[in-house]
GROMACS .gro file of C-alpha atoms in nm:
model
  427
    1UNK     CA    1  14.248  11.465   0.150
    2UNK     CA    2  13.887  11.600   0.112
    3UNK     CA    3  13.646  11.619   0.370
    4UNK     CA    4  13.328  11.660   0.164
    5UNK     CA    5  13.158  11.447  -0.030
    6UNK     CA    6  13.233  11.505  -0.403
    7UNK     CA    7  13.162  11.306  -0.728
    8UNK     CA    8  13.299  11.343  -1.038
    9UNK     CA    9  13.189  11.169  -1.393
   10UNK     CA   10  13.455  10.972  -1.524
   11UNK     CA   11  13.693  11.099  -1.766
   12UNK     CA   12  13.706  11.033  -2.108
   13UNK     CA   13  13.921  10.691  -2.230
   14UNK     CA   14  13.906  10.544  -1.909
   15UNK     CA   15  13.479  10.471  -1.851
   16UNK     CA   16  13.371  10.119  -1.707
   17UNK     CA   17  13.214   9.950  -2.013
   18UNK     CA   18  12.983   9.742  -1.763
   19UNK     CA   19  12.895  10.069  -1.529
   20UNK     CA   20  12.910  10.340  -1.799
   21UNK     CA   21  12.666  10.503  -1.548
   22UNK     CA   22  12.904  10.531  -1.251
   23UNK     CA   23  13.035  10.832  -1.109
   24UNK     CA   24  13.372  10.886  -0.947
   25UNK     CA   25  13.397  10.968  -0.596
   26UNK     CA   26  13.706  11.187  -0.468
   27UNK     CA   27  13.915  11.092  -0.209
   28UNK     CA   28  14.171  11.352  -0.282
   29UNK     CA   29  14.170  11.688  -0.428
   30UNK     CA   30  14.225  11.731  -0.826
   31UNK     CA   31  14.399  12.003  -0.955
   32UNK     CA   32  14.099  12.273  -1.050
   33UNK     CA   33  13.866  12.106  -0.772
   34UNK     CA   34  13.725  12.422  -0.594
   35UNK     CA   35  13.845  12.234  -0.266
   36UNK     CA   36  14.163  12.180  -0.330
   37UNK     CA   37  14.331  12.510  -0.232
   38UNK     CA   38  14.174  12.443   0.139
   39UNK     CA   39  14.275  12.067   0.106
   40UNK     CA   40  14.622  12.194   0.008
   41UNK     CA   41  14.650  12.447   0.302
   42UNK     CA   42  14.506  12.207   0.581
   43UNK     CA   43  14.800  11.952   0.435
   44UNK     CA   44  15.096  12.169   0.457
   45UNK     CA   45  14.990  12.381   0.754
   46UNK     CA   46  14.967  12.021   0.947
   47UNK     CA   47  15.301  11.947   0.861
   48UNK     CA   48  15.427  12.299   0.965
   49UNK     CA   49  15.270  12.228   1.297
   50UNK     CA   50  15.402  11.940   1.320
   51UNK     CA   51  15.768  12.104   1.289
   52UNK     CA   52  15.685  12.315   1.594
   53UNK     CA   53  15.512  12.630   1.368
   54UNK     CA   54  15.220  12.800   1.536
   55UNK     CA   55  14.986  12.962   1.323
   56UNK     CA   56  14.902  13.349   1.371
   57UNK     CA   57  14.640  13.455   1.500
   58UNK     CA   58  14.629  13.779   1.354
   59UNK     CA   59  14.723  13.660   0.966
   60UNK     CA   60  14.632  13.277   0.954
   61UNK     CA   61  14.881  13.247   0.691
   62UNK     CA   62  15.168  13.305   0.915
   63UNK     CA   63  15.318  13.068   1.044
   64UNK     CA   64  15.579  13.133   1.343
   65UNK     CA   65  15.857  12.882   1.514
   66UNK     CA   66  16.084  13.047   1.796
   67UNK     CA   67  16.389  12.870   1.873
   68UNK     CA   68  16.584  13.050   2.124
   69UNK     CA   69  16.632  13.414   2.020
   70UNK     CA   70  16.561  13.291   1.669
   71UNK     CA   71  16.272  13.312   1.445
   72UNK     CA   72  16.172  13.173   1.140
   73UNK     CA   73  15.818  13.298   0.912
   74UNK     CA   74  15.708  13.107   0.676
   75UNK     CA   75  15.383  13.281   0.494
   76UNK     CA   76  15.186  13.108   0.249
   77UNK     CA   77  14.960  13.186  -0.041
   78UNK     CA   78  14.819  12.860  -0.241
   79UNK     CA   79  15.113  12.677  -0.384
   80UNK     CA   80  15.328  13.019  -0.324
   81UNK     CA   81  15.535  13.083  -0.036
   82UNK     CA   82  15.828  13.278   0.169
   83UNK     CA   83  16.058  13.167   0.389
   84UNK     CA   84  16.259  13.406   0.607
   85UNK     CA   85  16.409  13.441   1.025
   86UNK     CA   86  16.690  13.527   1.155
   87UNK     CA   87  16.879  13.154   1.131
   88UNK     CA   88  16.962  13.107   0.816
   89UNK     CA   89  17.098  12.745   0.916
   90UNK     CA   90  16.793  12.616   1.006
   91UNK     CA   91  16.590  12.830   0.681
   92UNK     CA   92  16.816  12.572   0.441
   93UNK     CA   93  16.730  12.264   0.653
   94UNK     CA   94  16.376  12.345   0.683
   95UNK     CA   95  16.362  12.401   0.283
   96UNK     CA   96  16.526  12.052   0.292
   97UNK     CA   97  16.244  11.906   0.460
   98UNK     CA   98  15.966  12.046   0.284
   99UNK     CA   99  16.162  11.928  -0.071
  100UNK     CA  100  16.115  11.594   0.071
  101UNK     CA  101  15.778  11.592   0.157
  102UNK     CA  102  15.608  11.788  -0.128
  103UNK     CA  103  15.790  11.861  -0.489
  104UNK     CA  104  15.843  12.248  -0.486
  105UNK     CA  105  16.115  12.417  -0.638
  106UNK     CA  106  16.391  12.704  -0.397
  107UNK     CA  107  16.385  13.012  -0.595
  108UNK     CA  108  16.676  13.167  -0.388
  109UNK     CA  109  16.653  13.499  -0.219
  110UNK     CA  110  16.272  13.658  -0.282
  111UNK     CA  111  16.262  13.884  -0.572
  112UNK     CA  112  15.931  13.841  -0.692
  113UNK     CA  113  15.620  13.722  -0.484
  114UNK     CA  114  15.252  13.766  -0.633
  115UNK     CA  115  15.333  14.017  -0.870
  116UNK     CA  116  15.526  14.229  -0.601
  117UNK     CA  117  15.882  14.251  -0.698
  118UNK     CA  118  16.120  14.320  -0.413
  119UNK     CA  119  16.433  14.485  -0.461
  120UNK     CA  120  16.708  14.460  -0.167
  121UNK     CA  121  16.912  14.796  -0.198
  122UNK     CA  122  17.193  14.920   0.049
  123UNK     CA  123  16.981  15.181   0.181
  124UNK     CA  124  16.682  14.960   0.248
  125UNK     CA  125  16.383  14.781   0.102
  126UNK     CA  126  16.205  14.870  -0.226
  127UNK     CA  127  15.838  14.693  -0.291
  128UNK     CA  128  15.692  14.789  -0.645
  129UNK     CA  129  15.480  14.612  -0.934
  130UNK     CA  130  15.652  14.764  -1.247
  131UNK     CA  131  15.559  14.455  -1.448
  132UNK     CA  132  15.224  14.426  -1.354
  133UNK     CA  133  15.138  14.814  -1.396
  134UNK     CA  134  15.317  14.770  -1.747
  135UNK     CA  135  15.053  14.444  -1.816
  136UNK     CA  136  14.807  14.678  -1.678
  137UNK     CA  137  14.906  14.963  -1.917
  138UNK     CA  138  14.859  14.697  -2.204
  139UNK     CA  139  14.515  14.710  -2.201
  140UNK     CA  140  14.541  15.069  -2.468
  141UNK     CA  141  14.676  15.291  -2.228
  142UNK     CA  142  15.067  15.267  -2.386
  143UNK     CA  143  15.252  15.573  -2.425
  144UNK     CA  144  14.970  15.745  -2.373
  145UNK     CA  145  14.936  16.143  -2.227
  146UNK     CA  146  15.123  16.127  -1.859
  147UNK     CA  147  14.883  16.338  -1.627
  148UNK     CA  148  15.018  16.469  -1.279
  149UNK     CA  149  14.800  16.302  -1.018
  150UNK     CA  150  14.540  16.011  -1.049
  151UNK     CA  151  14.250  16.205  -1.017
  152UNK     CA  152  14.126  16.578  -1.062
  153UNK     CA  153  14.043  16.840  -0.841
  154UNK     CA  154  13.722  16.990  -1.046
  155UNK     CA  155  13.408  16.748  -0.973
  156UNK     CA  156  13.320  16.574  -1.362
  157UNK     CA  157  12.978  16.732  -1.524
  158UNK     CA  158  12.730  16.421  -1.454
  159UNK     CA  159  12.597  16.297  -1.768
  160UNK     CA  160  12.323  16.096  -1.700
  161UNK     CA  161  12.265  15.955  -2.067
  162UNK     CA  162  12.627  15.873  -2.145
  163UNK     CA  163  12.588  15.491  -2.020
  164UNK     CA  164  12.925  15.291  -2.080
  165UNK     CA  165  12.822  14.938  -2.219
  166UNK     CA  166  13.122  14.795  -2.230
  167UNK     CA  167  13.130  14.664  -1.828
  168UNK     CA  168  13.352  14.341  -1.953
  169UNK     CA  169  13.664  14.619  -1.971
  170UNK     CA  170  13.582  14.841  -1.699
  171UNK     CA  171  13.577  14.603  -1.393
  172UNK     CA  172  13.911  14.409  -1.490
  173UNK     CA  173  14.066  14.686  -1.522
  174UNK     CA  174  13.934  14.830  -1.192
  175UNK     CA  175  14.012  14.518  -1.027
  176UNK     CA  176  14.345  14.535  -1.169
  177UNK     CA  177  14.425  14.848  -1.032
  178UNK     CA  178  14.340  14.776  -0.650
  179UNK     CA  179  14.547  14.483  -0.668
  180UNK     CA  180  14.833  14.761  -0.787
  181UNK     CA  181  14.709  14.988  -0.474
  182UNK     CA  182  14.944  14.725  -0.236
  183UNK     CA  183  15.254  14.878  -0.341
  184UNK     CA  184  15.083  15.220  -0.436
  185UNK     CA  185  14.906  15.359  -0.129
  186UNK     CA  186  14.860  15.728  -0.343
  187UNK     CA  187  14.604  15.607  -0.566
  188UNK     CA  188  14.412  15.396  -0.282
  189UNK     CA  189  14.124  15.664  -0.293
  190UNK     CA  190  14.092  15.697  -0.658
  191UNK     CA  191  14.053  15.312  -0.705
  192UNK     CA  192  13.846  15.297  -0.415
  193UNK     CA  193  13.606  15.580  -0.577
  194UNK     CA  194  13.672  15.371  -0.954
  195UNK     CA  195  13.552  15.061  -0.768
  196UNK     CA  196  13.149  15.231  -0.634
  197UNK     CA  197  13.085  15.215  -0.977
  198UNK     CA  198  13.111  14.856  -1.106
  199UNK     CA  199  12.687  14.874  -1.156
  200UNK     CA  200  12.540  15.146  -1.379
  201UNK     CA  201  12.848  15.260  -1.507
  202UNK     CA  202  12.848  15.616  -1.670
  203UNK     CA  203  13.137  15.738  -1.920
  204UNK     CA  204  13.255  15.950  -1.650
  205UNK     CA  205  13.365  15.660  -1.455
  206UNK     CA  206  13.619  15.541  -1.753
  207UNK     CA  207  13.715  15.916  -1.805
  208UNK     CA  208  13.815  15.862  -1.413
  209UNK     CA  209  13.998  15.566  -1.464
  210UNK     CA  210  14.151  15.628  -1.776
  211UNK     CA  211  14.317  15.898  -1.557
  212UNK     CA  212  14.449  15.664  -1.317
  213UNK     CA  213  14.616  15.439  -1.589
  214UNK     CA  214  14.790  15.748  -1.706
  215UNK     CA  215  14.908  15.864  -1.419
  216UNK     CA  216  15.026  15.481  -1.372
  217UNK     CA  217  15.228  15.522  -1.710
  218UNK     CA  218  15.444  15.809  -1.586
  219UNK     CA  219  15.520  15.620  -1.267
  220UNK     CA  220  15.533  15.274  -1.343
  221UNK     CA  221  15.860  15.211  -1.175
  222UNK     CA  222  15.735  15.366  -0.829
  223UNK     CA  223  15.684  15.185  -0.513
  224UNK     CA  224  15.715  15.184  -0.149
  225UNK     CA  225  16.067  15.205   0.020
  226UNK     CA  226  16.136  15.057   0.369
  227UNK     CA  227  16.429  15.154   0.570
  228UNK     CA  228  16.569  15.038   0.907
  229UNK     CA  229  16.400  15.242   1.204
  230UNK     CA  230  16.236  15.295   1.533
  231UNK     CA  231  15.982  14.987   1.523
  232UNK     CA  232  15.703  15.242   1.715
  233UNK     CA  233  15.324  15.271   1.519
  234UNK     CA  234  15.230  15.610   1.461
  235UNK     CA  235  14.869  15.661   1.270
  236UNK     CA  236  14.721  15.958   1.100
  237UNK     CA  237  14.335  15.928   1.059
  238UNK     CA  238  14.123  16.160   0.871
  239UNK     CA  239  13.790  16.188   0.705
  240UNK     CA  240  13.644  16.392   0.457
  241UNK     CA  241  13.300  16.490   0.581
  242UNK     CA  242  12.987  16.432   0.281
  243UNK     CA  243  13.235  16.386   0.009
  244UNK     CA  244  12.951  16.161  -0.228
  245UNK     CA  245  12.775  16.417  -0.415
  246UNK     CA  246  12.471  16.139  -0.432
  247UNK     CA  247  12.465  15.960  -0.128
  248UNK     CA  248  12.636  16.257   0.116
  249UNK     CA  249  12.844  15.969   0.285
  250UNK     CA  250  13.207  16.081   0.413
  251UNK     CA  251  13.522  15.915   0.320
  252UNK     CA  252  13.736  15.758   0.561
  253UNK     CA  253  14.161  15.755   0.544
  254UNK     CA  254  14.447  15.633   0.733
  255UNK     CA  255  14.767  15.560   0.708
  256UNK     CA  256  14.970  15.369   0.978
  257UNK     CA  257  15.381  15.375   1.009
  258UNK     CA  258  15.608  15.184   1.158
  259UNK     CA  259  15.877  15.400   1.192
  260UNK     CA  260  15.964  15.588   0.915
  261UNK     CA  261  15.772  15.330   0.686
  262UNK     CA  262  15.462  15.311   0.593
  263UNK     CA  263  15.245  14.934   0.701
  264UNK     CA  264  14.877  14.984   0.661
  265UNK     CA  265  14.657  15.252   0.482
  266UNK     CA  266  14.300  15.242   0.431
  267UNK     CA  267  14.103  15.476   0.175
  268UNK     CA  268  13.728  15.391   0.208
  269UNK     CA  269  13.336  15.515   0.194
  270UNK     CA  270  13.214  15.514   0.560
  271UNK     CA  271  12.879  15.318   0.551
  272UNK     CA  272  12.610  15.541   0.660
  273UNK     CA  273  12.577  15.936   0.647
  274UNK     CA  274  12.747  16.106   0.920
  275UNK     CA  275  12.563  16.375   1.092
  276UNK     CA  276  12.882  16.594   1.149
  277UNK     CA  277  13.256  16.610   1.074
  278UNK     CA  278  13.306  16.582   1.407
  279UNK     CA  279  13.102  16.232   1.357
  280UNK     CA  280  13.283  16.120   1.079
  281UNK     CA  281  13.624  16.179   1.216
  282UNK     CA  282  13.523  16.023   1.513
  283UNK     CA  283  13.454  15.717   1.282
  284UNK     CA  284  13.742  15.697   1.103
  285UNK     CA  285  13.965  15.753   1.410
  286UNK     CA  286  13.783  15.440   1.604
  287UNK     CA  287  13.869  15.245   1.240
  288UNK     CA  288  14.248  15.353   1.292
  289UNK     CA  289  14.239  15.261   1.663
  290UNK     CA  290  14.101  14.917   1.508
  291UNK     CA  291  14.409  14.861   1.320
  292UNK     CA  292  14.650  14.961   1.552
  293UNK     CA  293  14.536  14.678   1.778
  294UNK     CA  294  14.536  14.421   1.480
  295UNK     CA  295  14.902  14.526   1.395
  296UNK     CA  296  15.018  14.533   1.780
  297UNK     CA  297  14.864  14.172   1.804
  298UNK     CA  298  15.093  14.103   1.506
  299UNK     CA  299  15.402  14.240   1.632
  300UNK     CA  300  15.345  14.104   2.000
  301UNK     CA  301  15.352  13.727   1.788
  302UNK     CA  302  15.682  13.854   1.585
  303UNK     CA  303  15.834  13.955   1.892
  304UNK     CA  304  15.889  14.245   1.763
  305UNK     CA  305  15.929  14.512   2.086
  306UNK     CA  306  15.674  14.826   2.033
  307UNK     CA  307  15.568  15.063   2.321
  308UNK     CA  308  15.261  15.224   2.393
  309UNK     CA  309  15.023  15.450   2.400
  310UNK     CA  310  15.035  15.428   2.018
  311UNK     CA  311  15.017  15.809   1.901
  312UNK     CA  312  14.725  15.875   1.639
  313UNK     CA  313  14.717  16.244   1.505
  314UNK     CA  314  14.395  16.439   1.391
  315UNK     CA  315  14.312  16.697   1.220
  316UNK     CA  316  14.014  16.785   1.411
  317UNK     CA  317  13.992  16.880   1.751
  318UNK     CA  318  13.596  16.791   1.883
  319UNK     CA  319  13.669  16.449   1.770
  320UNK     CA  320  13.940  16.438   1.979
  321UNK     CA  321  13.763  16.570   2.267
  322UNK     CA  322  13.458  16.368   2.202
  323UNK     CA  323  13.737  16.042   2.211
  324UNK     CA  324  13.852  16.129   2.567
  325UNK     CA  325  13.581  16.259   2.752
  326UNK     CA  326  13.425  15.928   2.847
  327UNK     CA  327  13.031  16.103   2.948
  328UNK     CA  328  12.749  16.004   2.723
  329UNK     CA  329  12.584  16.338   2.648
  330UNK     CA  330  12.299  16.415   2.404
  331UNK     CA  331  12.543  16.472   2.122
  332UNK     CA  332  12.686  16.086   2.101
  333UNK     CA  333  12.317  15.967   2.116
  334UNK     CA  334  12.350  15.908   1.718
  335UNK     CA  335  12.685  15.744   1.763
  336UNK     CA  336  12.683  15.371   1.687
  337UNK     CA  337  12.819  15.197   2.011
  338UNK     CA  338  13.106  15.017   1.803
  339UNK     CA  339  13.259  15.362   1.747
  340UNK     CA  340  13.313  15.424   2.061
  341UNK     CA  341  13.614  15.191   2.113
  342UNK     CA  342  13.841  15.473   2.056
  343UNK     CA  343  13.721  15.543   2.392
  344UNK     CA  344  13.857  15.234   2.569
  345UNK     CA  345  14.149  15.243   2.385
  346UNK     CA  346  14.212  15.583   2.534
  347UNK     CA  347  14.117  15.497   2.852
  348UNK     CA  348  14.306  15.205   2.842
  349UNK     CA  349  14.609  15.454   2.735
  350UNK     CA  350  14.718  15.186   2.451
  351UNK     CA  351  14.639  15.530   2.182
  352UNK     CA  352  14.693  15.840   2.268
  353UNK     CA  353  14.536  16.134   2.075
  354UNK     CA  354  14.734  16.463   1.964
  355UNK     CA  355  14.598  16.742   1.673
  356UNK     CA  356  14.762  16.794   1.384
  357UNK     CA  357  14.735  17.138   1.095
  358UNK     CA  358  14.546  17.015   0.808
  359UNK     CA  359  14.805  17.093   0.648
  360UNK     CA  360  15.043  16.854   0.783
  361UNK     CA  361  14.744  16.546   0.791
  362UNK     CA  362  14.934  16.262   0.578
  363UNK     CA  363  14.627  16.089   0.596
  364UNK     CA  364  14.477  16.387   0.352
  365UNK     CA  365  14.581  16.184   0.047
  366UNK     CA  366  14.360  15.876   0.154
  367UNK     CA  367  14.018  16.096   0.169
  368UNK     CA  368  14.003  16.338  -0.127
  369UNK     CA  369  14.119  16.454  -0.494
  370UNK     CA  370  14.479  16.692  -0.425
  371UNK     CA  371  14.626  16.920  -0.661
  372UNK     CA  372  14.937  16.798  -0.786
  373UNK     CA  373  15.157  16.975  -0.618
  374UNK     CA  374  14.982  16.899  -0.246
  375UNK     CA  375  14.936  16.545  -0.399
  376UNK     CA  376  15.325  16.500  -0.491
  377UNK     CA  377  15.380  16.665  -0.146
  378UNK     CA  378  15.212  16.351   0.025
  379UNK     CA  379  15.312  16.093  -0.182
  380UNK     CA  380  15.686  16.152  -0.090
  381UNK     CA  381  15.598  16.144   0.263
  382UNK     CA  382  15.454  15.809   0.259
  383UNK     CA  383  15.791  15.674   0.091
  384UNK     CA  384  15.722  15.635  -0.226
  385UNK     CA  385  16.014  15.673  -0.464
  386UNK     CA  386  16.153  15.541  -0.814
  387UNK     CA  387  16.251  15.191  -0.820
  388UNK     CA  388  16.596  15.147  -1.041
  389UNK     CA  389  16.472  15.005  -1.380
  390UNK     CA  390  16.656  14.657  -1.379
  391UNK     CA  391  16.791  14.538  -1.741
  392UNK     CA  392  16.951  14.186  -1.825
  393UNK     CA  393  17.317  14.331  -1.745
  394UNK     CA  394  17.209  14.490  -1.368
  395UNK     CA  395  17.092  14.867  -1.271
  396UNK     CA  396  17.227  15.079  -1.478
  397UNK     CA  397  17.465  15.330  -1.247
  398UNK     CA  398  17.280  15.665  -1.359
  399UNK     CA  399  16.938  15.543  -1.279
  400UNK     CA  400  17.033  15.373  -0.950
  401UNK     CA  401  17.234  15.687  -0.837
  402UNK     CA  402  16.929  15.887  -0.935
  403UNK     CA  403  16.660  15.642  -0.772
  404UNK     CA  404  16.898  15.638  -0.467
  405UNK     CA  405  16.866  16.050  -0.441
  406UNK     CA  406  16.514  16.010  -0.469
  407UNK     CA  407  16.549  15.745  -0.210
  408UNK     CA  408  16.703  15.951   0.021
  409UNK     CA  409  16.477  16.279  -0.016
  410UNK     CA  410  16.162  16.110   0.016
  411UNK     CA  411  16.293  15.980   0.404
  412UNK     CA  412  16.275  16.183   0.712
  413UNK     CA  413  16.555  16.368   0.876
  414UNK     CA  414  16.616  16.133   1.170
  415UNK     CA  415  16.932  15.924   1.132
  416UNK     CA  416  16.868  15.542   1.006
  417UNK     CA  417  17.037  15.253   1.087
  418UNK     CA  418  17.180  14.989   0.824
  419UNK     CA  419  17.198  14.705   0.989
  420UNK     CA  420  17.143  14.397   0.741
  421UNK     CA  421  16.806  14.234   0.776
  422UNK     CA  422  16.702  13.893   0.820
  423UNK     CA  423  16.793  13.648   0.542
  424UNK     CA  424  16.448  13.462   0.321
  425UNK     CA  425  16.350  13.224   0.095
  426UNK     CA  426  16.089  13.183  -0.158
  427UNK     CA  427  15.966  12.859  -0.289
   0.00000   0.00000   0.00000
């Protein structure tokens, strides 16, 4: 059903020869209509409601029934979606129900959602977008010269008369490679600099991306690895003060773990100039503290158990102060007022602040060009590995032993369960 008013002409073969004149008007949703995605979601959400689902709050495509000390998740993208809980009883007669009602097709265990292909391994969980990155690469970048990191240390010679006209390649491909940024959190601040520059583009710019794609084509099958674990958030949050040689704005970075895993990471230009460092870590730790709360809301509707104060480490130790010292002096006069919820969050002791070396700041890899070696350094920390390169016969046993020792030196010390994980769906 449609709720809007929406005419149509009539199609061809099928006009009125006494009202050739008339118009059609909808009272359902055509495949194409630009309502019919909404019309779709209103239609199947009601019926998952109607099951006993409650919709999250904090991801309104989540949908959430409890039974007991079981749960079942059922999230939904258009006409794309993944079933999983703990029951797997009640997974097979919920798929049964939803066959009735609306044609879709069981796919079996999830292997491949939206371009993500997940890979269940003994040791854990792989997420990683090999195919895509090789449809990516297809756009000229093919066997092409494999470069160490995805973007370089030495600032490129502005050339102010060296226009790039050809804008129709540039932003797919840009827009391409922040969809890739999902499972590949160590380019997140090279795409996010790639994407600034979608008006006036300068041949610089493709230089810059044209780096990214080749450092894409020597890790094409790399991706994020999940491993059973503590289920306690732990942030880093850094900022790298006046980074924009042209607008002096600072960059903001953060990852946030779950355990040993990495959830949420954020590499973005804060939006007005920050009068300090101290400022501009005090901003990007307040946009941390932000999505701690949106994740804890999350887990507090999974039932998932996680303690507080959430710890969020910094690299710098005025912003710190300035975050627990709740007195307005003359030096937070500039501070926007929204900033200072790291305060109450403090205050509130749901975050608590430590320092952290530079050095040791994981969020470093969010906020600035690295060198390779401090860039490869980070990336392994944030548990990204090889994926095994699957072939129509399986894994072949020398690249899954080798993608399993990369695995296993990319995670921390601390011992990690292996208990088996809940069984899913996709439809």
């Amino acid at each position: 059903m449609i709720y809007e008013d929406v005419y149509m002409k009539q199609p061809l073969g099928y006009k009125d020869s006494v009202h050739p004149d008339y118009v059609c008007k909808l009272s359902k949703a055509l495949y194409g209509l630009q309502q019919a995605p909404r019309a779709w979601y209103s239609m199947f959400s009601s019926y998952l409601v109607q099951l006993g689902f409650q919709s999250s709050k904090a991801a309104t495509s989540l949908f959430i029934f409890t039974q007991g000390i079981h749960i079942t998740l059922v999230l939904i993208y258009l006409d794309d979606i993944v079933i999983t809980g703990s029951d797997s009883s009640y997974i097979t007669s919920l798929i049964n129900k939803l066959s009735q009602r609306f044609v879709m097709k069981d796919l079996g265990p999830v292997h491949y959602f939206l371009g993500i292909e997940v890979t269940t391994l003994p040791y854990g969980l792989f997420l990683s977008q090999a195919k895509y990155a090789s449809d990516v690469l297809r756009a000229g970048m093919i066997d092409c010269k494999v470069v160490g990191s995805p973007a370089s240390v030495k600032p490129s010679i502005p050339d102010c008369d060296s226009f790039f006209q050809d804008v129709s390649l540039y932003r797919p491909l840009v827009g391409s490679l922040q969809y890739l940024t999902l499972t590949r959190p160590k380019i997140s601040f090279s795409v996010n600099v790639a994407c600034q520059h979608m008006h006036a583009l300068k041949l610089n710019h493709f230089k810059a991306v044209k780096r990214i794609l080749r450092y894409i084509e020597g890790s094409v099958h790399q991706g994020l690895h999940f491993v059973p674990g503590p289920l306690t958030l732990t942030a880093f949050a850094d900022a790298d003060w006046a980074r924009d040689p042209v607008d002096r704005r600072s960059t903001t970075g953060f990852g946030v773990f779950m355990g040993h895993n990495l959830v949420s990471w954020c590499a973005k230009k804060q939006h007005t100039v920050a009068r300090s460092s101290t400022k501009a870590e005090y901003r990007a730790m307040a946009q941390t503290a932000s999505d701690l709360v949106w994740l804890q809301q999350l887990f507090s509707e999974l039932h998932i158990p996680s303690s507080t104060p959430h710890v969020l480490w910094c690299d710098n130790k005025s912003a710190i102060a300035l975050a627990c010292n709740p007195v307005y002096h003359a030096r937070t006069k500039h501070i926007e007022i929204d900033y200072h919820f790291i305060r109450e969050q403090v205050l509130n002791r749901q975050i608590v602040l430590y320092h952290i070396s530079s050095e040791a700041q994981l969020a470093d890899i969010f906020t600035k060009a690295l060198s390779v070696s401090r860039f490869q350094l980070l990336k392994s920390k944030l548990m990204v590995a090889n994926l095994p390169i699957r072939l129509r016969g399986g894994v072949k046993e020398k690249e899954k032993d080798t993608a399993a020792a990369d695995l296993n030196s990319s995670s921390t010390d601390k011992e990690v369960s292996t208990s088996a994980g809940p069984s899913g769906s996709i439809l």
